[in-house]
PDB file of C-alpha atoms in Angstrom:
ATOM      1  CA  ALA A  15     176.814 281.124 134.071  1.00  0.00           C
ATOM      2  CA  LYS A  16     179.973 283.114 133.571  1.00  0.00           C
ATOM      3  CA  VAL A  17     179.681 285.233 137.015  1.00  0.00           C
ATOM      4  CA  LEU A  18     179.205 281.781 138.687  1.00  0.00           C
ATOM      5  CA  GLN A  19     181.935 280.117 137.615  1.00  0.00           C
ATOM      6  CA  HIS A  20     183.982 283.018 138.595  1.00  0.00           C
ATOM      7  CA  LEU A  21     183.045 282.968 141.918  1.00  0.00           C
ATOM      8  CA  ALA A  22     183.766 279.328 142.434  1.00  0.00           C
ATOM      9  CA  ARG A  23     187.285 280.526 141.704  1.00  0.00           C
ATOM     10  CA  MET A  24     187.319 283.147 144.403  1.00  0.00           C
ATOM     11  CA  GLY A  25     185.696 280.323 146.883  1.00  0.00           C
ATOM     12  CA  PHE A  26     182.168 281.572 147.251  1.00  0.00           C
ATOM     13  CA  VAL A  27     179.919 279.210 145.800  1.00  0.00           C
ATOM     14  CA  ALA A  28     180.623 275.386 144.239  1.00  0.00           C
ATOM     15  CA  ALA A  29     179.604 273.514 141.771  1.00  0.00           C
ATOM     16  CA  HIS A  30     177.721 269.782 141.976  1.00  0.00           C
ATOM     17  CA  LYS A  31     178.068 268.632 138.821  1.00  0.00           C
ATOM     18  CA  GLY A  32     175.225 265.710 137.333  1.00  0.00           C
ATOM     19  CA  ALA A  33     171.100 266.127 136.658  1.00  0.00           C
ATOM     20  CA  HIS A  34     171.225 267.639 139.620  1.00  0.00           C
ATOM     21  CA  GLY A  35     174.254 270.188 139.531  1.00  0.00           C
ATOM     22  CA  GLY A  36     174.273 273.439 140.743  1.00  0.00           C
ATOM     23  CA  TYR A  37     175.878 275.838 142.747  1.00  0.00           C
ATOM     24  CA  HIS A  38     175.441 275.784 146.234  1.00  0.00           C
ATOM     25  CA  LEU A  39     178.361 278.347 148.660  1.00  0.00           C
ATOM     26  CA  ALA A  40     180.844 276.874 149.592  1.00  0.00           C
ATOM     27  CA  ARG A  41     181.080 278.965 153.387  1.00  0.00           C
ATOM     28  CA  PRO A  42     179.054 279.884 155.138  1.00  0.00           C
ATOM     29  CA  ALA A  43     176.449 283.282 154.221  1.00  0.00           C
ATOM     30  CA  GLU A  44     177.155 284.939 157.505  1.00  0.00           C
ATOM     31  CA  THR A  45     180.874 285.088 156.215  1.00  0.00           C
ATOM     32  CA  ILE A  46     180.434 286.097 153.077  1.00  0.00           C
ATOM     33  CA  SER A  47     179.948 290.617 153.580  1.00  0.00           C
ATOM     34  CA  LEU A  48     178.384 292.293 150.150  1.00  0.00           C
ATOM     35  CA  ALA A  49     181.709 294.173 149.561  1.00  0.00           C
ATOM     36  CA  ASP A  50     182.568 290.982 148.951  1.00  0.00           C
ATOM     37  CA  ILE A  51     180.822 289.578 145.795  1.00  0.00           C
ATOM     38  CA  VAL A  52     180.889 293.375 145.318  1.00  0.00           C
ATOM     39  CA  GLU A  53     184.617 292.955 144.238  1.00  0.00           C
ATOM     40  CA  ALA A  54     184.984 289.511 143.460  1.00  0.00           C
ATOM     41  CA  ILE A  55     182.291 290.508 140.085  1.00  0.00           C
ATOM     42  CA  ASP A  56     183.498 294.148 139.732  1.00  0.00           C
ATOM     43  CA  GLY A  57     186.749 294.876 141.117  1.00  0.00           C
ATOM     44  CA  PRO A  58     187.629 297.763 144.114  1.00  0.00           C
ATOM     45  CA  LEU A  59     184.154 300.185 143.951  1.00  0.00           C
ATOM     46  CA  ALA A  60     184.642 303.167 142.538  1.00  0.00           C
ATOM     47  CA  ILE A  61     182.383 306.398 142.066  1.00  0.00           C
ATOM     48  CA  THR A  62     184.833 308.469 140.156  1.00  0.00           C
ATOM     49  CA  ALA A  63     186.781 307.930 138.031  1.00  0.00           C
ATOM     50  CA  CYS A  64     189.311 308.894 139.951  1.00  0.00           C
ATOM     51  CA  SER A  65     188.571 306.982 142.903  1.00  0.00           C
ATOM     52  CA  LYS A  66     189.305 304.033 141.307  1.00  0.00           C
ATOM     53  CA  ASN A  67     193.763 304.966 140.793  1.00  0.00           C
ATOM     54  CA  ASP A  68     196.445 306.720 142.397  1.00  0.00           C
ATOM     55  CA  GLU A  69     196.681 309.051 139.901  1.00  0.00           C
ATOM     56  CA  PRO A  70     194.919 312.186 139.509  1.00  0.00           C
ATOM     57  CA  CYS A  71     193.141 313.673 136.544  1.00  0.00           C
ATOM     58  CA  GLY A  72     193.820 317.008 135.150  1.00  0.00           C
ATOM     59  CA  GLN A  73     190.050 318.726 137.638  1.00  0.00           C
ATOM     60  CA  PHE A  74     192.178 316.939 140.637  1.00  0.00           C
ATOM     61  CA  GLY A  75     193.413 320.338 142.045  1.00  0.00           C
ATOM     62  CA  SER A  76     190.567 322.251 141.392  1.00  0.00           C
ATOM     63  CA  CYS A  77     187.590 319.719 141.348  1.00  0.00           C
ATOM     64  CA  THR A  78     184.479 320.596 144.048  1.00  0.00           C
ATOM     65  CA  VAL A  79     182.796 317.370 143.933  1.00  0.00           C
ATOM     66  CA  ARG A  80     185.425 315.189 144.487  1.00  0.00           C
ATOM     67  CA  ASP A  81     186.341 315.165 148.932  1.00  0.00           C
ATOM     68  CA  PRO A  82     182.115 314.784 148.244  1.00  0.00           C
ATOM     69  CA  LEU A  83     181.667 311.749 146.114  1.00  0.00           C
ATOM     70  CA  TRP A  84     184.218 310.170 148.060  1.00  0.00           C
ATOM     71  CA  ARG A  85     182.838 310.576 151.601  1.00  0.00           C
ATOM     72  CA  VAL A  86     180.036 308.868 150.059  1.00  0.00           C
ATOM     73  CA  LYS A  87     181.609 306.102 148.302  1.00  0.00           C
ATOM     74  CA  ASP A  88     183.146 305.649 151.882  1.00  0.00           C
ATOM     75  CA  ARG A  89     179.963 305.137 153.028  1.00  0.00           C
ATOM     76  CA  ILE A  90     178.365 302.760 150.871  1.00  0.00           C
ATOM     77  CA  LEU A  91     181.794 300.637 150.955  1.00  0.00           C
ATOM     78  CA  THR A  92     181.181 300.797 155.100  1.00  0.00           C
ATOM     79  CA  VAL A  93     177.656 299.352 154.293  1.00  0.00           C
ATOM     80  CA  LEU A  94     178.804 296.343 152.375  1.00  0.00           C
ATOM     81  CA  GLN A  95     181.773 295.799 154.206  1.00  0.00           C
ATOM     82  CA  THR A  96     178.649 295.372 157.028  1.00  0.00           C
ATOM     83  CA  THR A  97     176.448 293.682 155.917  1.00  0.00           C
ATOM     84  CA  THR A  98     175.850 290.183 155.419  1.00  0.00           C
ATOM     85  CA  LEU A  99     174.644 287.831 152.926  1.00  0.00           C
ATOM     86  CA  ALA A 100     172.251 286.142 155.707  1.00  0.00           C
ATOM     87  CA  GLU A 101     171.212 289.761 156.676  1.00  0.00           C
ATOM     88  CA  MET A 102     169.688 289.973 152.781  1.00  0.00           C
ATOM     89  CA  GLY A 103     168.335 286.847 152.831  1.00  0.00           C
ATOM     90  CA  GLU A 104     166.085 287.463 155.831  1.00  0.00           C
ATOM     91  CA  ALA A 105     163.691 290.613 154.186  1.00  0.00           C
ATOM     92  CA  ASP A 106     160.475 292.136 155.705  1.00  0.00           C
ATOM     93  CA  ALA A 107     157.507 290.996 154.393  1.00  0.00           C
ATOM     94  CA  PRO A 108     156.272 292.825 151.394  1.00  0.00           C
ATOM     95  CA  VAL A 109     154.650 296.487 151.559  1.00  0.00           C
ATOM     96  CA  LEU A 110     153.048 298.227 149.528  1.00  0.00           C
ATOM     97  CA  VAL A 111     153.740 301.595 148.835  1.00  0.00           C
ATOM     98  CA  THR A 112     151.060 304.054 148.338  1.00  0.00           C
ATOM     99  CA  VAL A 113     151.929 308.170 146.997  1.00  0.00           C
ATOM    100  CA  ASP A 114     149.004 309.352 146.404  1.00  0.00           C
ATOM    101  CA  ARG A 115     150.494 313.482 144.872  1.00  0.00           C
ATOM    102  CA  GLY A 116     149.842 316.056 147.551  1.00  0.00           C
ATOM    103  CA  GLY A 117     149.550 313.869 149.847  1.00  0.00           C
ATOM    104  CA  PRO A 118     151.736 311.559 152.617  1.00  0.00           C
ATOM    105  CA  ALA A 119     152.542 308.193 151.534  1.00  0.00           C
ATOM    106  CA  ARG A 120     151.223 304.982 152.920  1.00  0.00           C
ATOM    107  CA  VAL A 121     152.987 301.651 153.237  1.00  0.00           C
ATOM    108  CA  ALA A 122     150.632 298.692 155.001  1.00  0.00           C
ATOM    109  CA  PRO A 123     150.990 294.693 154.655  1.00  0.00           C
ATOM    110  CA  ALA A 124     151.369 293.758 150.981  1.00  0.00           C
ATOM    111  CA  SER A 125     148.471 290.969 150.363  1.00  0.00           C
ATOM    112  CA  GLY A 126     148.156 287.803 148.002  1.00  0.00           C
ATOM    113  CA  ARG A 127     151.922 286.427 149.017  1.00  0.00           C
TER     114      ARG A 127
END
C-alpha cells in the first residue's frame, strides 16, 4: 500500500475511496515509461555504487569493470525509457518453452489458458 500511496503522490495513480475503491492510472499508460516507475520507486537506476553518486570510489582509477557496467546501465535505462506501461499490457499469448538436455529448445503455444 505504501508503494501505491507513493505513486499517487508522484502523480502516476489516483485513489478511489469506498466499498469498490482502489487505484487507477492518473494518466494514460502510453505516457508512463518503465523508467518513470522505477525512478519513482527506487530513485535513479544504479548498477554499481560508483554509478549511484558523483563521488568516485577508491578503485575508480584502476577499475576494469566500471565502464562496461556503465554501458550496461545505459542500455537498460534506454529500454526502460522507451517501454511504456501500455506496451507491457500488450503481451503476446503465453508460450511453453521446453529444453531437453543436449537438444534445442522447443517453443509452442501454451494450452489451457
